[in-house]
CSV table of C-alpha atoms in Angstrom, one decimal:
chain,number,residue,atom,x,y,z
A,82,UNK,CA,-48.5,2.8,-46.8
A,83,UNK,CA,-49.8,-0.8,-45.4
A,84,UNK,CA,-45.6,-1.9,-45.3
A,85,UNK,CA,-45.2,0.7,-42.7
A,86,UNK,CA,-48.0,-0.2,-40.3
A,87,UNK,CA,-45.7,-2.9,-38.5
A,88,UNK,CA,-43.3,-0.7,-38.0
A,89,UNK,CA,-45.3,2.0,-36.7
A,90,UNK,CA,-46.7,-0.4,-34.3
A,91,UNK,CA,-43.7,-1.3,-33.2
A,92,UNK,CA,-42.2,2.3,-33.0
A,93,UNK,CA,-45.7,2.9,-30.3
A,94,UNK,CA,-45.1,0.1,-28.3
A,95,UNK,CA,-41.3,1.1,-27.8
A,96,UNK,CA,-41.9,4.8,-27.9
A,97,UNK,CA,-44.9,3.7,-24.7
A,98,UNK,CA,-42.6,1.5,-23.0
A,99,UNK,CA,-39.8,4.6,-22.9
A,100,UNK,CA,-41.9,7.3,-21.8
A,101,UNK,CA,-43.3,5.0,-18.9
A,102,UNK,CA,-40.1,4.1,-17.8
A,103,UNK,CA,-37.7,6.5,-18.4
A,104,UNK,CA,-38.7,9.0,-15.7
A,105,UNK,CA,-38.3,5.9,-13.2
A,106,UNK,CA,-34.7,4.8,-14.1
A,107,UNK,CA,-31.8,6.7,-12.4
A,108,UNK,CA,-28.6,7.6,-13.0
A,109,UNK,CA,-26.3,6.4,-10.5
A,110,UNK,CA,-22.4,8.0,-9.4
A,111,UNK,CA,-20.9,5.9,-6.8
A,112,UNK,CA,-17.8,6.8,-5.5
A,113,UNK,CA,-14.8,4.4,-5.6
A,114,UNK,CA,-11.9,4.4,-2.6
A,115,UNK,CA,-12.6,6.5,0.4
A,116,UNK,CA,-10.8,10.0,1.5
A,117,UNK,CA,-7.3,10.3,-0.3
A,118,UNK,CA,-7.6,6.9,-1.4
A,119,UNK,CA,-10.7,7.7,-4.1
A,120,UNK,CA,-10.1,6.8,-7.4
A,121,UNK,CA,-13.4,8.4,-9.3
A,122,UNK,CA,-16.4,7.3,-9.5
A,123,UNK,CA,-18.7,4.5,-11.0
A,124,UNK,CA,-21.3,5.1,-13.6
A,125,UNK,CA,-24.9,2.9,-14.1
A,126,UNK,CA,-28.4,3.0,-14.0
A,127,UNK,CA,-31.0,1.9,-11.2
A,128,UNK,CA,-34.9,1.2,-11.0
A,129,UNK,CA,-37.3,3.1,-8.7
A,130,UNK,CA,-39.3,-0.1,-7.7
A,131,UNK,CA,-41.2,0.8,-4.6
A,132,UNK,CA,-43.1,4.2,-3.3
A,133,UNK,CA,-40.8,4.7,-0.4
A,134,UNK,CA,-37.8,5.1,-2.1
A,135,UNK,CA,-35.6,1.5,-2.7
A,136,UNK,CA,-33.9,1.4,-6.2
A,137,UNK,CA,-33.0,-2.0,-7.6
A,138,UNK,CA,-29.7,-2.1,-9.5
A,139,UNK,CA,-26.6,-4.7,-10.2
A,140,UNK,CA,-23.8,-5.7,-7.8
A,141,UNK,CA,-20.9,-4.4,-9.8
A,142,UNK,CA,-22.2,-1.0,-10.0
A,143,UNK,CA,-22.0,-0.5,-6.6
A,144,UNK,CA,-19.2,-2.7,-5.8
A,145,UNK,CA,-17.9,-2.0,-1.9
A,146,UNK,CA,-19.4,1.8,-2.3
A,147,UNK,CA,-21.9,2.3,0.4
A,148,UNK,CA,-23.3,5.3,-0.8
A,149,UNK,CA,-23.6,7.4,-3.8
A,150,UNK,CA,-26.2,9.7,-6.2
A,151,UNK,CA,-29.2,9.1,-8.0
A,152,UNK,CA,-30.4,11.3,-10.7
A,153,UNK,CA,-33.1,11.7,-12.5
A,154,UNK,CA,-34.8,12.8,-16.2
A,155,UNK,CA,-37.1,15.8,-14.7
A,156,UNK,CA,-33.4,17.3,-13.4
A,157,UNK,CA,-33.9,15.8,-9.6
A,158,UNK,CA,-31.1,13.9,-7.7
A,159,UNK,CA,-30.9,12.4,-4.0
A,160,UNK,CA,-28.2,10.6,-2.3
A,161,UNK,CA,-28.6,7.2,-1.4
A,162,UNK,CA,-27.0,4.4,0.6
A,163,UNK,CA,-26.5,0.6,-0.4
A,164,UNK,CA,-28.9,-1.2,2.0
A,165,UNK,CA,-27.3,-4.4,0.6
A,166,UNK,CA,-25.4,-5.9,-3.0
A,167,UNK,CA,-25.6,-10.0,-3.5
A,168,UNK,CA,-22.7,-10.7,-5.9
A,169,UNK,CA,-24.1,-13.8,-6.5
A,170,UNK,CA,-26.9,-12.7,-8.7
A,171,UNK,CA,-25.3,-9.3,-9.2
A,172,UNK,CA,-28.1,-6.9,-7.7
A,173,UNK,CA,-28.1,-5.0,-5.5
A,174,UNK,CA,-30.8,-2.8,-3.3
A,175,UNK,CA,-30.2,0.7,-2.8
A,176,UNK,CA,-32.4,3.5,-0.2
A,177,UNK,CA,-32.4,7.3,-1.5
A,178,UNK,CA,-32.7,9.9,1.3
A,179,UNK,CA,-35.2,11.7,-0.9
A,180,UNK,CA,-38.3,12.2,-3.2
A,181,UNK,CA,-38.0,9.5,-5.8
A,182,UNK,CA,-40.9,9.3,-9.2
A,183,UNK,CA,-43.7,6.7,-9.2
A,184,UNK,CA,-41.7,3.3,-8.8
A,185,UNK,CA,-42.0,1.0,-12.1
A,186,UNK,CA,-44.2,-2.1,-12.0
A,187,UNK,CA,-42.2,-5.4,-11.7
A,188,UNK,CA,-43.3,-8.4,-14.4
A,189,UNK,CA,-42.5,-12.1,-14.4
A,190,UNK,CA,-39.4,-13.4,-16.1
A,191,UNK,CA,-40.7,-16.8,-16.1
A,192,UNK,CA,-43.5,-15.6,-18.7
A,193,UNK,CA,-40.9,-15.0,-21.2
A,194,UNK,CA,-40.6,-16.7,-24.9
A,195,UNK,CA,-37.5,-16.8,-26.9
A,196,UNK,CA,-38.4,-13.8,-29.8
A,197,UNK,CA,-40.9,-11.6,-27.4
A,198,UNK,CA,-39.8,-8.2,-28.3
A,199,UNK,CA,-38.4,-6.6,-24.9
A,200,UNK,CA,-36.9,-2.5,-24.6
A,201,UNK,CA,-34.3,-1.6,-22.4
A,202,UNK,CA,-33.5,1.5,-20.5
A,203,UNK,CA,-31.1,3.1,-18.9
A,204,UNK,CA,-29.9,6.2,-17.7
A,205,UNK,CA,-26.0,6.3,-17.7
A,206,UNK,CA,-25.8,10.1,-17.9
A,207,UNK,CA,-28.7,11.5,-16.3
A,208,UNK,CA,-30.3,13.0,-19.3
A,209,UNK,CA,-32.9,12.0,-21.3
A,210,UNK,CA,-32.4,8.4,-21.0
A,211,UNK,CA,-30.8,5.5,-22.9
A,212,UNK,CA,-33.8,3.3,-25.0
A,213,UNK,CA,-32.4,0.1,-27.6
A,214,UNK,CA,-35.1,-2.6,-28.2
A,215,UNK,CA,-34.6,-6.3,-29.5
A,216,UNK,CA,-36.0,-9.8,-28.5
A,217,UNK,CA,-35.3,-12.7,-26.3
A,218,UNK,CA,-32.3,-15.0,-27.7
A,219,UNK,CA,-32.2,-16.5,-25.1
A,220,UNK,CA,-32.9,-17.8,-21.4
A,221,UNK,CA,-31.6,-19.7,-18.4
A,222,UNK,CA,-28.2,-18.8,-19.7
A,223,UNK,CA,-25.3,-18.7,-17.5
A,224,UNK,CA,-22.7,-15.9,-17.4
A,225,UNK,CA,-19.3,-16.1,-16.4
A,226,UNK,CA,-18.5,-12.5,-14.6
A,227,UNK,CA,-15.5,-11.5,-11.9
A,228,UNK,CA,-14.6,-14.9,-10.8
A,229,UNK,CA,-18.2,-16.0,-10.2
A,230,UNK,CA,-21.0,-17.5,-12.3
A,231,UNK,CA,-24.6,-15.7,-12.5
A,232,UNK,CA,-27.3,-18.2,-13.1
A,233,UNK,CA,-30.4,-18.3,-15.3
A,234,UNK,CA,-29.9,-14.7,-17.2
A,235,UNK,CA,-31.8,-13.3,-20.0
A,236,UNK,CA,-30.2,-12.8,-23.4
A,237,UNK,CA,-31.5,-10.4,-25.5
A,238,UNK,CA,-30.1,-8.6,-28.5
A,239,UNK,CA,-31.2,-4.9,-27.4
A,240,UNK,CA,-27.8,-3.2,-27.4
A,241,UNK,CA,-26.1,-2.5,-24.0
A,242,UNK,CA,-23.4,-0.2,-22.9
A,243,UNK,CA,-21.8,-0.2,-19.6
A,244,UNK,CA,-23.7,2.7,-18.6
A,245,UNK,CA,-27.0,1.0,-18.4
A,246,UNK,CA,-25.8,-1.5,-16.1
A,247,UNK,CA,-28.4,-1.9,-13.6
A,248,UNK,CA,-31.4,-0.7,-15.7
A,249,UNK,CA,-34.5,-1.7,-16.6
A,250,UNK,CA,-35.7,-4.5,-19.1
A,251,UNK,CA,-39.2,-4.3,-19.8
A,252,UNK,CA,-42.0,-6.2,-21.9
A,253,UNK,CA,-44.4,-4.2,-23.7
A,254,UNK,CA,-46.5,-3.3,-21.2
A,255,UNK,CA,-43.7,-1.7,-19.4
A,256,UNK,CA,-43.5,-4.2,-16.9
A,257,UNK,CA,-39.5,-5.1,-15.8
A,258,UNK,CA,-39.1,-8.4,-15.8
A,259,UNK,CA,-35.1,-8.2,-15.4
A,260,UNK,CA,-31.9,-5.6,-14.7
A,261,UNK,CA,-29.6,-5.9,-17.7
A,262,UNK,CA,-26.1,-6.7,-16.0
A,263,UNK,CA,-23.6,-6.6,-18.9
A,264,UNK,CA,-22.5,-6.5,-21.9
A,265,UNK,CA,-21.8,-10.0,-23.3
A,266,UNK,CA,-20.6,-9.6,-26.9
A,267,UNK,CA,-20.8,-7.3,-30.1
A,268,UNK,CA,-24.9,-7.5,-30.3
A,269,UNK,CA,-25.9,-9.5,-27.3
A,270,UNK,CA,-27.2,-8.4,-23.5
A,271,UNK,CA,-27.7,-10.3,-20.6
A,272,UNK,CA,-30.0,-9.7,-18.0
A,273,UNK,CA,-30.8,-10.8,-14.3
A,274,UNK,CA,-34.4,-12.2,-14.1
A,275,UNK,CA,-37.1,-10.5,-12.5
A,276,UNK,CA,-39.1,-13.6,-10.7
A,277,UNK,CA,-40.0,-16.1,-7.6
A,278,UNK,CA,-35.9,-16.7,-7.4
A,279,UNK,CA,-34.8,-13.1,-7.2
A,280,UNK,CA,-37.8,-11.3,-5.3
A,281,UNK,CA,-36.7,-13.8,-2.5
A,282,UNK,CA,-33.3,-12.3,-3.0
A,283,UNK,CA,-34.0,-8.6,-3.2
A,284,UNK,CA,-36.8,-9.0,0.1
A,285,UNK,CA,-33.7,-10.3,2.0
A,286,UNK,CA,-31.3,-8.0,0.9
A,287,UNK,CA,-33.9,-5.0,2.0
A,288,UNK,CA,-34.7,-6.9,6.0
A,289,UNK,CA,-31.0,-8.4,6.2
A,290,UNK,CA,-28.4,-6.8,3.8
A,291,UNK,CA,-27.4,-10.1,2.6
A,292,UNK,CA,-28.4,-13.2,1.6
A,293,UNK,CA,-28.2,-16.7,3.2
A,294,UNK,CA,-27.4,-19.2,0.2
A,295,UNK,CA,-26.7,-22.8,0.7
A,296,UNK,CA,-24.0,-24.3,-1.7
A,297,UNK,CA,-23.6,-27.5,-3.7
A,298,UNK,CA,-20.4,-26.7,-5.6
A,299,UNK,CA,-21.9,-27.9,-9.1
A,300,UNK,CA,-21.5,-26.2,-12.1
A,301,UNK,CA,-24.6,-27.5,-14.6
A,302,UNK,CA,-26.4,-27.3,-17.8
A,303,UNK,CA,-29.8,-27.8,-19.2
A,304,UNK,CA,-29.4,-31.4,-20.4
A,305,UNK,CA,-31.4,-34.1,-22.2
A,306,UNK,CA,-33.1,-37.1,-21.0
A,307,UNK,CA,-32.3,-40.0,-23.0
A,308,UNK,CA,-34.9,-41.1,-25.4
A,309,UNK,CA,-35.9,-44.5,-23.7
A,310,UNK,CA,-36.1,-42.9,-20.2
A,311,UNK,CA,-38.8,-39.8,-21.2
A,312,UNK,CA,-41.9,-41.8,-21.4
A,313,UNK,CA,-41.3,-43.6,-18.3
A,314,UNK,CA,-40.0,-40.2,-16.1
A,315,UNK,CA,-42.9,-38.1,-18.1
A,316,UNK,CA,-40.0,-35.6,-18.8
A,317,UNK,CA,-37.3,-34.8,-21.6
A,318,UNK,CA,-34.4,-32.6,-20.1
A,319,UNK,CA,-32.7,-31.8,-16.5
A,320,UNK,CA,-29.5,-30.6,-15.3
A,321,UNK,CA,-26.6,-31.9,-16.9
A,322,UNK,CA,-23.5,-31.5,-13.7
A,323,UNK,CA,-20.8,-30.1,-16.1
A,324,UNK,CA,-18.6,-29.9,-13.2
A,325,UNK,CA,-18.3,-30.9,-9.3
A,326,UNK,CA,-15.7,-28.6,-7.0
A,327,UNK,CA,-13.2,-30.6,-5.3
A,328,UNK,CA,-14.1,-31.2,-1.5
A,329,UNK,CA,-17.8,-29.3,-1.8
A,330,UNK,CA,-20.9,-30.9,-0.8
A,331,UNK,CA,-21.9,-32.9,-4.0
A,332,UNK,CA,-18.1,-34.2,-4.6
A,333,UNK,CA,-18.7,-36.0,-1.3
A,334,UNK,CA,-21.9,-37.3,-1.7
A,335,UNK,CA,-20.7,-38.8,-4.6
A,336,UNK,CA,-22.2,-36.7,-7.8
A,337,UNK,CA,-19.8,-36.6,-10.7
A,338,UNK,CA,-19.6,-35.0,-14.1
A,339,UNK,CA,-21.4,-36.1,-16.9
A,340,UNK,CA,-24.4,-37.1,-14.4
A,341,UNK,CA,-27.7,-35.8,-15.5
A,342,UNK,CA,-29.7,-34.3,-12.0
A,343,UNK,CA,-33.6,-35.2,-12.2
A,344,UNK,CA,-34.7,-34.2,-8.6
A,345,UNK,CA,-33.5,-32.5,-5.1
A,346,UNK,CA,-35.4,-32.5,-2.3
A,347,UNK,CA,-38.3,-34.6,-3.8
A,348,UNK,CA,-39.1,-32.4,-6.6
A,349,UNK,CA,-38.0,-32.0,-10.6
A,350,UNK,CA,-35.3,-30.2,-11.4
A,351,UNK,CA,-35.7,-28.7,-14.9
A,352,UNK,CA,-33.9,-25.6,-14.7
A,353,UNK,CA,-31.0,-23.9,-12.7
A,354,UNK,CA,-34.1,-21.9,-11.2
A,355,UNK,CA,-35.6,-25.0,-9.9
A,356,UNK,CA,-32.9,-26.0,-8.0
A,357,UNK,CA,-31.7,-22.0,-6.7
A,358,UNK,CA,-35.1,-22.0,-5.1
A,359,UNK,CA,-33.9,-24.9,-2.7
A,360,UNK,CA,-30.5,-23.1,-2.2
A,361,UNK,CA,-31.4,-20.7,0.5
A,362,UNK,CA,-30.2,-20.4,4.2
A,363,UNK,CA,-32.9,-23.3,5.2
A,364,UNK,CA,-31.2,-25.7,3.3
A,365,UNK,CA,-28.3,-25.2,5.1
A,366,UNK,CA,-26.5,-28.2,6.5
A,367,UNK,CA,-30.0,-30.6,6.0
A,368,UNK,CA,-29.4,-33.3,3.9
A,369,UNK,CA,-31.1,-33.3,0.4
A,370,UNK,CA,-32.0,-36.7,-1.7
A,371,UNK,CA,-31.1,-36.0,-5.4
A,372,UNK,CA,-31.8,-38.2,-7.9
A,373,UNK,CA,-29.5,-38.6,-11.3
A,374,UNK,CA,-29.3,-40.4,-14.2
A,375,UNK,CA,-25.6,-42.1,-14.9
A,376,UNK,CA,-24.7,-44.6,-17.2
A,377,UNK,CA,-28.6,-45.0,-17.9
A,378,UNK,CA,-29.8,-45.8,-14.7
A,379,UNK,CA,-30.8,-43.7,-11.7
A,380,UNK,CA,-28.8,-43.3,-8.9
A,381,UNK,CA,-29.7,-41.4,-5.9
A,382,UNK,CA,-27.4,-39.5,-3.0
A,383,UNK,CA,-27.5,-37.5,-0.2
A,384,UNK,CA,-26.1,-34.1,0.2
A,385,UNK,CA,-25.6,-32.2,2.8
A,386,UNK,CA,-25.1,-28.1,1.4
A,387,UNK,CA,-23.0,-26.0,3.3
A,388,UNK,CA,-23.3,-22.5,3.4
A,389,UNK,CA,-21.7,-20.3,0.6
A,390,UNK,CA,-20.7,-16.6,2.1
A,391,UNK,CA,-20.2,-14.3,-1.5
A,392,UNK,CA,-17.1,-12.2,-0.9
């Protein structure tokens, strides 16, 4: 008896997290083509996130639709309209013109641990729901999707299907701390983070309907700091520039592959988050000091971002 309590734990938790969240995750048709020119529809999930009605979902699912449905668990459905989609980190915000359920509370990615069991849920049919739980594999992962590169995602090994793009995943106190986005292999999930980064990101999408981004044109990766350098910098990794776009903003000031980026605008760059938090519309066009490490010594440039308009 004793050999099945940790499973029955972990049945509650799951089993709680579900019946908290299922009600609040809808099941999305969006249209594809307009008049004679439709070609079906477009199937995924979205997340009730505030009292008056927005629902949080990806990008992709919505595509160029500007309105679709929203169903729900208890039977109810509303039509909505996309108030705006960022391609960039594949989410978009949606508005239904109706009575929605009690949103879902949002967590904080950033809290995260690699193996912290998290449950995810969608609602790709508008039934009873879609629940698959797992753990953290991975974070600040980069995924390669339709032509573009989404930053700092969540992998997890809670099984995905297409259907369940733009649900929720949630901790264990039903908190969402990310919208899975896709399907990345036989057993894996990725998911776009719920923190400081993408709140900025949905608040502009809901008062603007886009989002101002400056642009670099570097394609990077956590990297180490060489051993005789961490004492000295008080720091062991940064962002290792994999690759620099011909003709963008860092290829003229100078930044190369293989360089190893330890600060932008006067502060440490860790993570692809830290430096996505300077690349919004105020950084536009103002130069930025950054500081790398090439060859084993520093070396710092000034770059001046231009502005990156997603297609």
């Amino acid at each position: 008896m004793e050999a099945s309590h940790p499973l029955d734990a972990y049945s509650q938790i799951v089993s709680a997290v579900a019946g908290r969240l299922t009600p609040k995750v809808a099941s999305l048709r969006v249209p594809r083509g307009q008049g004679r020119g439709q070609i079906g529809e477009s199937l995924g999930s979205a997340v009730v996130f505030t009292g008056d009605g927005f629902l949080l979902t990806n990008a992709h699912v919505v595509g160029k639709s500007t309105s679709g449905t929203a169903s729900f668990s208890d039977g109810t459905s509303a039509p909505f309209r996309v108030v705006g989609a960022d391609p960039l980190s594949d989410l978009a915000v949606l508005r239904a013109n109706g009575p929605t359920p009690e949103p879902a509370e949002l967590g904080e990615a950033d809290k995260l641990v690699v193996g912290q069991l998290v449950v995810a849920v969608g609602n790709p049919l508008g039934l009873a729901g879609s629940v698959t739980a797992g753990v953290v594999s991975a974070l600040g992962r980069s995924l390669p999707a339709r032509g573009r590169v989404i930053e700092d995602v969540i992998q997890t090994d809670a099984a995905l299907n297409p259907g369940n793009s733009g649900g929720a995943l949630a901790d264990a106190d039903a908190r969402v701390i990310g919208i899975n986005t896709a399907v990345a292999g036989v057993g894996l999930g990725m998911a776009v983070p719920i923190n400081d980064t993408t709140r900025r990101i949905i608040s502009a999408l809901m008062r603007d309907g886009r989002v101002r981004r400056a642009y670099l044109g570097l394609a990077m990766m956590p990297g180490p700091v060489p051993a005789n350098w961490r004492e000295r910098l008080g720091r062991t990794t940064g962002l290792l520039v994999a690759q620099v776009v011909s003709g963008g903003p860092a290829d003229r000031a100078g930044l190369r592959a293989g360089d190893l980026l330890l600060t932008a605008g006067g502060q440490p760059v860790r993570t692809s988050q830290d430096l996505q938090r300077l690349m919004f519309a105020e950084a536009i066009g103002r130069p930025l000091a950054i500081t790398v490490m090439r060859n084993g010594a520093l070396v710092d440039v000034i770059a001046e971002p231009s502005e990156l308009v997603a297609a």
